Structure formats: C-alpha cells, structure tokens
Tab-separated table of C-alpha atoms in Angstrom:
chain	number	residue	atom	x	y	z
A	4	MET	CA	0.000	0.000	0.000
A	5	LYS	CA	1.421	3.348	-1.060
A	6	ILE	CA	0.159	6.481	0.653
A	7	LEU	CA	0.725	10.132	-0.257
A	8	ILE	CA	0.418	12.625	2.595
A	9	VAL	CA	-0.179	16.264	1.731
A	10	GLY	CA	1.681	17.863	4.604
A	11	PRO	CA	1.083	21.033	6.615
A	12	SER	CA	2.884	24.342	6.143
A	13	TRP	CA	4.271	24.972	9.651
A	14	VAL	CA	7.223	23.399	11.479
A	15	GLY	CA	5.284	22.405	14.579
A	16	ASP	CA	2.414	20.922	12.576
A	17	MET	CA	4.848	18.873	10.493
A	18	VAL	CA	6.457	17.480	13.638
A	19	MET	CA	3.050	16.539	15.051
A	20	ALA	CA	2.071	14.919	11.737
A	21	GLN	CA	4.439	12.081	12.629
A	22	THR	CA	1.700	10.736	14.892
A	23	LEU	CA	-0.367	10.047	11.744
A	24	PHE	CA	2.568	8.301	10.077
A	25	GLN	CA	3.063	6.150	13.170
A	26	CYS	CA	-0.610	5.143	13.192
A	27	LEU	CA	-0.491	4.244	9.506
A	28	LYS	CA	2.534	2.027	10.121
A	29	GLN	CA	0.748	0.357	13.029
A	30	ARG	CA	-2.247	-0.412	10.814
A	31	HIS	CA	-0.296	-1.265	7.664
A	32	PRO	CA	3.274	-2.262	8.623
A	33	GLN	CA	4.322	-2.692	4.976
A	34	CYS	CA	2.863	0.576	3.712
A	35	GLU	CA	5.093	3.152	2.027
A	36	ILE	CA	4.537	6.768	3.041
A	37	ASP	CA	5.618	9.738	0.932
A	38	VAL	CA	4.968	13.323	2.046
A	39	LEU	CA	4.299	16.185	-0.360
A	40	ALA	CA	5.381	19.321	1.480
A	41	PRO	CA	7.446	22.524	1.188
A	42	GLU	CA	11.158	21.940	0.688
A	43	TRP	CA	11.999	23.488	4.082
A	44	SER	CA	10.349	20.485	5.784
A	45	ARG	CA	12.753	17.933	4.287
A	46	PRO	CA	15.135	17.904	7.316
A	47	ILE	CA	12.185	17.066	9.573
A	48	LEU	CA	10.806	14.344	7.317
A	49	GLU	CA	14.250	12.808	6.775
A	50	ARG	CA	14.460	12.277	10.534
A	51	MET	CA	11.176	10.322	10.635
A	52	PRO	CA	11.763	6.613	9.979
A	53	GLU	CA	8.136	6.115	8.875
A	54	VAL	CA	8.593	8.348	5.803
A	55	ARG	CA	9.990	6.781	2.630
A	56	GLN	CA	10.638	10.084	0.887
A	57	ALA	CA	9.844	13.777	1.007
A	58	LEU	CA	8.448	15.207	-2.216
A	59	SER	CA	9.224	18.899	-2.579
A	60	PHE	CA	6.195	21.093	-3.240
A	61	PRO	CA	7.385	24.287	-4.964
A	62	LEU	CA	4.461	26.634	-4.262
A	63	GLY	CA	4.287	28.955	-1.285
A	64	HIS	CA	1.519	28.994	1.296
A	65	GLY	CA	-1.712	30.344	-0.207
A	66	VAL	CA	-0.531	30.321	-3.853
A	67	LEU	CA	-2.998	28.704	-6.292
A	68	GLU	CA	-0.959	28.217	-9.530
A	69	LEU	CA	-3.469	25.746	-10.934
A	70	ALA	CA	-1.265	24.726	-13.866
A	71	THR	CA	1.616	23.838	-11.561
A	72	ARG	CA	-0.639	21.779	-9.305
A	73	ARG	CA	-2.011	19.963	-12.357
A	74	ARG	CA	1.516	19.232	-13.603
A	75	ILE	CA	2.604	17.856	-10.234
A	76	GLY	CA	-0.553	15.746	-9.988
A	77	LYS	CA	-0.109	14.299	-13.482
A	78	SER	CA	3.478	13.348	-12.605
A	79	LEU	CA	2.146	11.191	-9.747
A	80	VAL	CA	-0.519	9.300	-11.706
A	81	GLY	CA	-0.612	5.594	-10.875
A	82	GLN	CA	1.838	5.783	-7.955
A	83	TYR	CA	-0.443	5.812	-4.890
A	84	ASP	CA	-3.400	3.914	-3.456
A	85	GLN	CA	-4.475	6.636	-1.029
A	86	ALA	CA	-3.878	10.317	-0.357
A	87	ILE	CA	-4.394	11.841	3.085
A	88	LEU	CA	-4.661	15.624	3.285
A	89	LEU	CA	-3.709	17.417	6.484
A	90	PRO	CA	-4.523	20.991	5.356
A	91	ASN	CA	-8.209	21.849	5.048
A	92	SER	CA	-7.873	24.081	1.995
A	93	LEU	CA	-9.324	23.448	-1.442
A	94	LYS	CA	-5.882	24.030	-2.991
A	95	SER	CA	-4.353	21.151	-1.027
A	96	ALA	CA	-6.860	18.724	-2.609
A	97	LEU	CA	-5.950	19.534	-6.203
A	98	VAL	CA	-2.727	17.523	-6.616
A	99	PRO	CA	-4.233	14.212	-5.376
A	100	PHE	CA	-7.282	14.838	-7.585
A	101	PHE	CA	-5.175	15.497	-10.683
A	102	ALA	CA	-3.087	12.422	-9.801
A	103	GLY	CA	-6.245	10.296	-9.870
A	104	ILE	CA	-5.394	8.676	-6.535
A	105	PRO	CA	-8.236	6.196	-5.878
A	106	LYS	CA	-8.899	7.105	-2.228
A	107	ARG	CA	-8.542	10.743	-1.191
A	108	THR	CA	-9.070	11.308	2.533
A	109	GLY	CA	-9.427	14.516	4.491
A	110	TRP	CA	-11.620	16.591	6.749
A	111	ARG	CA	-14.431	18.541	5.186
A	112	GLY	CA	-12.958	21.942	4.329
A	113	GLU	CA	-13.216	24.566	1.608
A	114	PHE	CA	-15.656	23.196	-1.009
A	115	ARG	CA	-13.724	19.959	-1.479
A	116	TYR	CA	-16.588	17.681	-2.449
A	117	GLY	CA	-15.608	15.863	-5.630
A	118	LEU	CA	-11.928	16.543	-5.023
A	119	LEU	CA	-12.072	14.236	-2.005
A	120	ASN	CA	-14.003	10.970	-2.005
A	121	ASP	CA	-13.388	10.023	1.633
A	122	VAL	CA	-14.635	13.169	3.336
A	123	ARG	CA	-14.721	13.231	7.142
A	124	THR	CA	-16.785	15.556	9.334
A	125	LEU	CA	-14.744	16.823	12.271
A	126	ASP	CA	-16.175	16.598	15.786
A	127	LYS	CA	-13.979	19.099	17.643
A	128	ASP	CA	-15.240	17.921	21.027
A	129	ARG	CA	-14.237	14.353	20.263
A	130	TYR	CA	-10.853	15.373	18.864
A	131	PRO	CA	-9.726	18.496	20.771
A	132	LEU	CA	-6.011	17.923	20.025
A	133	MET	CA	-4.423	18.535	16.650
A	134	ILE	CA	-2.683	15.162	16.795
A	135	GLU	CA	-6.048	13.470	17.315
A	136	ARG	CA	-7.327	15.137	14.161
A	137	PHE	CA	-4.252	13.921	12.293
A	138	MET	CA	-4.352	10.393	13.754
A	139	ALA	CA	-8.062	9.897	13.069
A	140	LEU	CA	-7.384	10.069	9.323
A	141	ALA	CA	-5.408	6.821	9.590
A	142	PHE	CA	-8.544	4.931	10.638
A	143	GLU	CA	-12.077	4.386	9.451
A	144	PRO	CA	-14.605	7.003	10.621
A	145	GLY	CA	-15.775	6.573	14.198
A	146	VAL	CA	-12.996	4.211	15.279
A	147	GLU	CA	-11.680	4.809	18.785
A	148	LEU	CA	-8.106	6.047	18.637
A	149	PRO	CA	-5.650	3.603	20.214
A	150	LYS	CA	-3.945	4.697	23.412
A	151	PRO	CA	-1.418	5.598	24.568
A	152	TYR	CA	-0.997	8.071	21.730
A	153	PRO	CA	2.303	7.925	19.849
A	154	ARG	CA	4.733	10.796	20.299
A	155	PRO	CA	6.809	12.433	17.580
A	156	THR	CA	10.376	11.155	17.711
A	157	LEU	CA	13.053	12.578	15.438
A	158	GLN	CA	16.112	10.420	14.821
A	159	ILE	CA	19.553	12.012	14.818
A	160	ASP	CA	22.583	10.891	12.818
A	161	PRO	CA	25.660	11.289	15.040
A	162	VAL	CA	27.794	12.056	11.978
A	163	THR	CA	25.765	15.085	10.903
A	164	ARG	CA	25.519	16.238	14.505
A	165	GLU	CA	29.286	16.158	14.917
A	166	ALA	CA	29.652	18.062	11.643
A	167	ALA	CA	27.293	20.770	12.895
A	168	LEU	CA	29.190	21.075	16.182
A	169	ALA	CA	32.462	21.445	14.281
A	170	LYS	CA	31.023	23.953	11.789
A	171	PHE	CA	29.904	26.325	14.540
A	172	ASP	CA	32.899	25.604	16.792
A	173	LEU	CA	30.706	24.331	19.611
A	174	THR	CA	31.777	21.992	22.379
A	175	LEU	CA	29.889	19.930	24.931
A	176	ASP	CA	32.298	20.482	27.817
A	177	ARG	CA	29.484	22.156	29.805
A	178	PRO	CA	25.728	21.596	29.955
A	179	VAL	CA	23.802	23.340	27.177
A	180	LEU	CA	20.708	25.488	27.686
A	181	ALA	CA	18.918	26.053	24.374
A	182	LEU	CA	16.734	29.154	24.153
A	183	CYS	CA	14.105	29.580	21.421
A	184	PRO	CA	12.861	33.165	21.855
A	185	GLY	CA	11.207	33.566	18.446
A	186	ALA	CA	7.702	32.863	17.183
A	187	GLU	CA	6.660	33.207	13.552
A	188	PHE	CA	3.032	33.616	14.638
A	189	GLY	CA	3.591	37.054	16.143
A	190	GLU	CA	4.579	39.167	19.117
A	191	SER	CA	1.883	37.693	21.340
A	192	LYS	CA	3.878	34.463	21.613
A	193	ARG	CA	7.221	36.097	22.448
A	194	TRP	CA	8.335	36.008	26.069
A	195	PRO	CA	10.333	39.248	26.639
A	196	SER	CA	14.061	39.348	25.912
A	197	GLU	CA	14.850	40.623	29.389
A	198	HIS	CA	13.215	37.539	30.912
A	199	TYR	CA	15.171	35.202	28.655
A	200	ALA	CA	18.350	37.041	29.609
A	201	ARG	CA	17.683	36.511	33.304
A	202	VAL	CA	17.226	32.776	32.729
A	203	ALA	CA	20.403	32.654	30.654
A	204	GLU	CA	22.329	34.519	33.357
A	205	ALA	CA	21.192	32.110	36.067
A	206	LYS	CA	22.264	29.024	34.116
A	207	ILE	CA	25.595	30.515	33.018
A	208	ARG	CA	26.388	31.287	36.671
A	209	GLU	CA	25.682	27.606	37.386
A	210	GLY	CA	28.331	26.635	34.821
A	211	TRP	CA	26.143	26.159	31.771
A	212	GLN	CA	26.503	27.551	28.252
A	213	VAL	CA	23.608	29.054	26.280
A	214	TRP	CA	22.756	28.502	22.619
A	215	LEU	CA	20.057	30.652	20.993
A	216	PHE	CA	18.038	29.134	18.148
A	217	GLY	CA	15.697	30.607	15.581
A	218	SER	CA	15.308	31.866	12.040
A	219	LYS	CA	17.013	34.909	10.560
A	220	ASN	CA	13.981	36.898	11.742
A	221	ASP	CA	14.942	35.969	15.320
A	222	HIS	CA	18.594	37.024	15.072
A	223	ALA	CA	17.944	40.509	16.446
A	224	VAL	CA	16.096	39.240	19.501
A	225	GLY	CA	18.933	36.789	20.115
A	226	GLU	CA	21.413	39.638	20.027
A	227	ASP	CA	19.202	41.644	22.383
A	228	ILE	CA	19.251	38.781	24.887
A	229	ARG	CA	23.044	38.490	24.684
A	230	ALA	CA	23.454	42.277	25.028
A	231	ARG	CA	21.641	42.098	28.357
A	232	LEU	CA	24.305	39.763	29.755
A	233	ILE	CA	27.283	41.381	31.422
A	234	PRO	CA	30.782	40.904	29.969
A	235	GLY	CA	32.162	37.615	31.208
A	236	LEU	CA	28.758	35.966	30.973
A	237	ARG	CA	27.932	37.116	27.450
A	238	GLU	CA	30.870	35.137	26.096
A	239	GLU	CA	29.246	31.929	27.364
A	240	SER	CA	26.358	32.374	24.906
A	241	VAL	CA	26.144	32.023	21.130
A	242	ASN	CA	23.418	33.280	18.837
A	243	LEU	CA	22.765	30.642	16.167
A	244	SER	CA	19.535	32.268	14.943
A	245	GLY	CA	19.600	32.620	11.193
A	246	GLY	CA	23.047	31.061	10.941
A	247	THR	CA	22.012	27.429	10.827
A	248	SER	CA	19.941	25.452	8.408
A	249	LEU	CA	16.915	23.725	9.910
A	250	ALA	CA	18.800	20.429	9.679
A	251	GLU	CA	21.721	21.868	11.648
A	252	ALA	CA	19.382	23.433	14.209
A	253	ILE	CA	17.695	20.071	14.817
A	254	ASP	CA	21.024	18.271	15.183
A	255	LEU	CA	22.437	20.908	17.531
A	256	MET	CA	19.283	21.069	19.634
A	257	SER	CA	19.585	17.336	20.214
A	258	CYS	CA	22.694	18.201	22.280
A	259	ALA	CA	20.775	20.438	24.690
A	260	ASP	CA	20.507	19.449	28.335
A	261	ALA	CA	17.451	21.698	28.658
A	262	VAL	CA	15.360	23.916	26.382
A	263	VAL	CA	13.265	27.009	27.085
A	264	SER	CA	10.946	27.924	24.230
A	265	ASN	CA	7.969	30.000	23.299
A	266	ASP	CA	4.991	28.182	21.784
A	267	SER	CA	6.662	27.701	18.395
A	268	GLY	CA	7.798	25.159	15.863
A	269	LEU	CA	11.123	24.740	17.633
A	270	MET	CA	9.220	23.881	20.827
A	271	HIS	CA	7.780	20.868	19.015
A	272	VAL	CA	11.204	19.991	17.608
A	273	ALA	CA	12.670	20.012	21.123
A	274	ALA	CA	9.837	17.788	22.346
A	275	ALA	CA	10.358	15.354	19.456
A	276	LEU	CA	14.047	15.195	20.408
A	277	ASN	CA	12.986	14.309	23.957
A	278	ARG	CA	14.894	17.235	25.437
A	279	PRO	CA	13.879	18.454	28.919
A	280	LEU	CA	11.656	21.363	27.923
A	281	VAL	CA	10.100	24.415	29.538
A	282	ALA	CA	7.334	25.704	27.256
A	283	VAL	CA	6.282	29.313	27.833
A	284	TYR	CA	2.685	30.136	26.889
A	285	GLY	CA	1.019	33.531	26.758
A	286	SER	CA	-1.687	34.260	24.212
A	287	THR	CA	-2.082	30.610	23.255
A	288	SER	CA	-2.980	27.453	25.127
A	289	PRO	CA	-1.408	23.996	25.420
A	290	GLY	CA	-4.917	22.581	25.098
A	291	PHE	CA	-4.692	22.176	21.280
A	292	THR	CA	-1.021	21.697	20.382
A	293	PRO	CA	0.881	20.810	23.577
A	294	PRO	CA	4.522	19.724	23.405
A	295	LEU	CA	4.450	15.925	23.243
A	296	ALA	CA	7.256	14.616	25.404
A	297	GLU	CA	7.828	13.080	28.803
A	298	HIS	CA	10.007	15.749	30.401
A	299	VAL	CA	7.987	18.941	29.879
A	300	GLU	CA	7.031	21.810	32.148
A	301	VAL	CA	4.383	24.199	30.814
A	302	VAL	CA	4.602	27.684	32.334
A	303	ARG	CA	1.780	30.175	31.865
A	304	LEU	CA	-0.103	32.780	33.905
A	305	GLY	CA	-3.577	32.215	32.495
A	306	ILE	CA	-4.699	35.784	33.169
A	307	GLU	CA	-8.272	36.783	32.400
A	308	CYS	CA	-7.732	37.804	28.765
A	309	SER	CA	-5.696	34.744	27.749
A	310	PRO	CA	-5.703	32.656	25.724
A	311	CYS	CA	-6.832	35.084	23.029
A	312	PHE	CA	-4.920	33.549	20.091
A	313	ASP	CA	-4.336	37.039	18.638
A	314	ARG	CA	-1.079	37.821	16.838
A	315	THR	CA	-0.768	41.119	18.702
A	316	CYS	CA	-2.211	42.081	22.059
A	317	ARG	CA	-5.540	43.835	21.585
A	318	PHE	CA	-4.876	45.788	24.783
A	319	GLY	CA	-1.241	46.548	23.977
A	320	HIS	CA	0.122	45.342	27.331
A	321	TYR	CA	1.126	41.696	26.630
A	322	ASN	CA	0.729	41.054	30.360
A	323	CYS	CA	0.254	37.316	29.827
A	324	LEU	CA	3.965	37.231	28.977
A	325	ARG	CA	5.467	40.313	30.599
A	326	GLN	CA	4.099	39.429	34.024
A	327	LEU	CA	5.382	35.862	33.730
A	328	MET	CA	8.613	36.266	35.683
A	329	PRO	CA	11.917	34.438	35.037
A	330	GLN	CA	11.731	32.805	38.472
A	331	ALA	CA	8.879	30.579	37.284
A	332	VAL	CA	10.963	29.311	34.379
A	333	ASN	CA	14.077	28.878	36.534
A	334	GLU	CA	12.094	26.808	38.998
A	335	ALA	CA	10.704	24.683	36.167
A	336	LEU	CA	14.245	24.095	34.895
A	337	GLN	CA	15.339	22.991	38.347
A	338	ARG	CA	12.493	20.474	38.475
A	339	LEU	CA	13.516	19.068	35.100
A	340	GLN	CA	17.188	18.789	35.959
A	341	GLY	CA	16.517	15.849	38.232
A	342	THR	CA	15.825	13.629	35.229
A	343	PRO	CA	18.749	13.347	32.812
A	344	VAL	CA	17.823	12.200	29.309
A	345	GLU	CA	20.101	10.260	26.972
A	346	VAL	CA	20.496	11.462	23.397
A	347	LYS	CA	19.262	8.817	20.969
C-alpha cells in the first residue's frame, strides 16, 4: 500500500504529523509513506523513519498556480493507493485529484466535495487535540483512537551532529541550555528578551553555556538577549539564529541538556528530540497543540484575557507574557534537571 500525505505548512504541525505516520505504520506495517510538502520540511521528514521520501512542493503557502498543481498531480498518476490531506484548503486537494489517486481522505474543508471521495466531518469535542485530528485520518470514521498516543520522535545521525558542532565551533564540555525566543506567529507568543536574559544569566552562573536558536527573523532578539548579559557571561552564549539550516538546528538542539521555548515550531522539535523542555505560553494554550514529550514543564499565567490567540495584544500590554517572571521558568528548569535524558 502506497500512501501520499499532503503535509502542513508549519514546522510544529509537520512534527506533530508524525503521529499520523506512526498510526499508519501500526495499521499497515508494509505501507510506504511519501509526504508532499514545502522543501523546508525535508530535514524534519528525513528524521522520521516512517517516511519513505519527502516530495518537494514548490508553491508557497496560499498560492494557487493551478497549472503547476495539475503538472505535479499528473506526474504522480498511478503511484499511490491513497492520499491523506492534512490541510483543510481546497488548494491542497488539487494535486491528489489530478493524480487520480483512488482514495482521497481529508476533513471537510473549503468546497472539497468531488476533489475528495473520503470526506470526514470533524467533531472538535471528540478530537480536541491537533494530533487526534491527524491520527483519526489513519482509521475508518468513528474508530476509537488507540492509546497511549504515539509521540513524535526525530532520529539524529551522530555524523551530521558532529559536523554541525564542528562547523559552529561548539563543544559539549558544559551543559547546554537552548533558548528559542522567536515565534513566527507574532509578538503575542514572544516572552520578553529581558526575561530570557535573566534565565540565561542564572544558568551561566551555574556553569552552563547558552545557545540561541531561531530563524534569521529571530537574530535581532537573540542579540538583544546576549546584550543584556554582562561581559564575562555574554561570552558563554552564542546566537545561532539565522546562521544554521533547519537540519543543523535540529542536530544541535539534540545536544541540549534543557530547552526554554515559546509556543513555536522549535518547541515541538525540542519535544520530538525528547529534550527536557520548559514551554512558555502567553496568548495561546497547550490545550490544542501541547509539546508531546515526557520531560515537559508548561509555564503560563492564564490571566483573564488569555488565551486570546491574537497575533498582537488587543490591549497593547502583553501582560500574559510580561508578568510571567523568570523565576517561574528557573524553577521549572530545576524540576527538570533531576531527570537526565540520553540522546538517541
């Protein structure tokens, strides 16, 4: 059985999609799973043993380009028995339709009748978690999802990890605290730089080193955090934001002894690497897309106006994050430190 997955467009969602792949392998151990997704997701998919290959999708998020979708679909004719769509958009259903894949499965979305022939109606109360909505597509409608739920688990090649350490001149002579202060979603997910700096200072004084991760858009906030450290401590931190590829970031994060992250894609990467993780929530809630790992501490205030899920604070104060003090995160880190985790 050959299955084509049309993958999501966000890092965290792609990590969580592994739960679907795991369920498919449980049901059909001999099935072959290919994932059609943006090229940036290849390093994630290559670290999932359930995936045979990642197929690069050249169009950006929200772009129609009907002729290109038709061409890609025609190139896949006769190769798959089933397609499973994780996005709910009409556009995401076009390639499997043009490919003539016999069974095309997905949740009812934007006018997809005819494009899909295995259309599911989502009961949000039954499936409150995103992973449940992904996993349910591996089974017939109405089937009870097997428990315990699988967890995303990214596999690391020691050779590529050593190459990344050498490239950035990093050593593991001291424990590593990874900080992920960015959030593509917007400012309402960003814990303040001054709070991150206080956490970094505390761990450096304990003998740790600090690595900052993120995209090129997060480089400035990484530099702001480092600038808040006094000379002598600042030198024990390195800002990798924007300097690494996603593959290198994943490999380097696997070296971390602890991670502090906003609710972001890198939070889900850290969880899938089974790193001890403190997840900082403000405008969002762990009730839909929690980090899926054993050693996790979720820190949030839960003030009256949160979660609002807005990209920017409608009141302009961002109190759900600003009033969340570094002490809460430091205490969460201390609780996690009692359980060392081996790198796999």
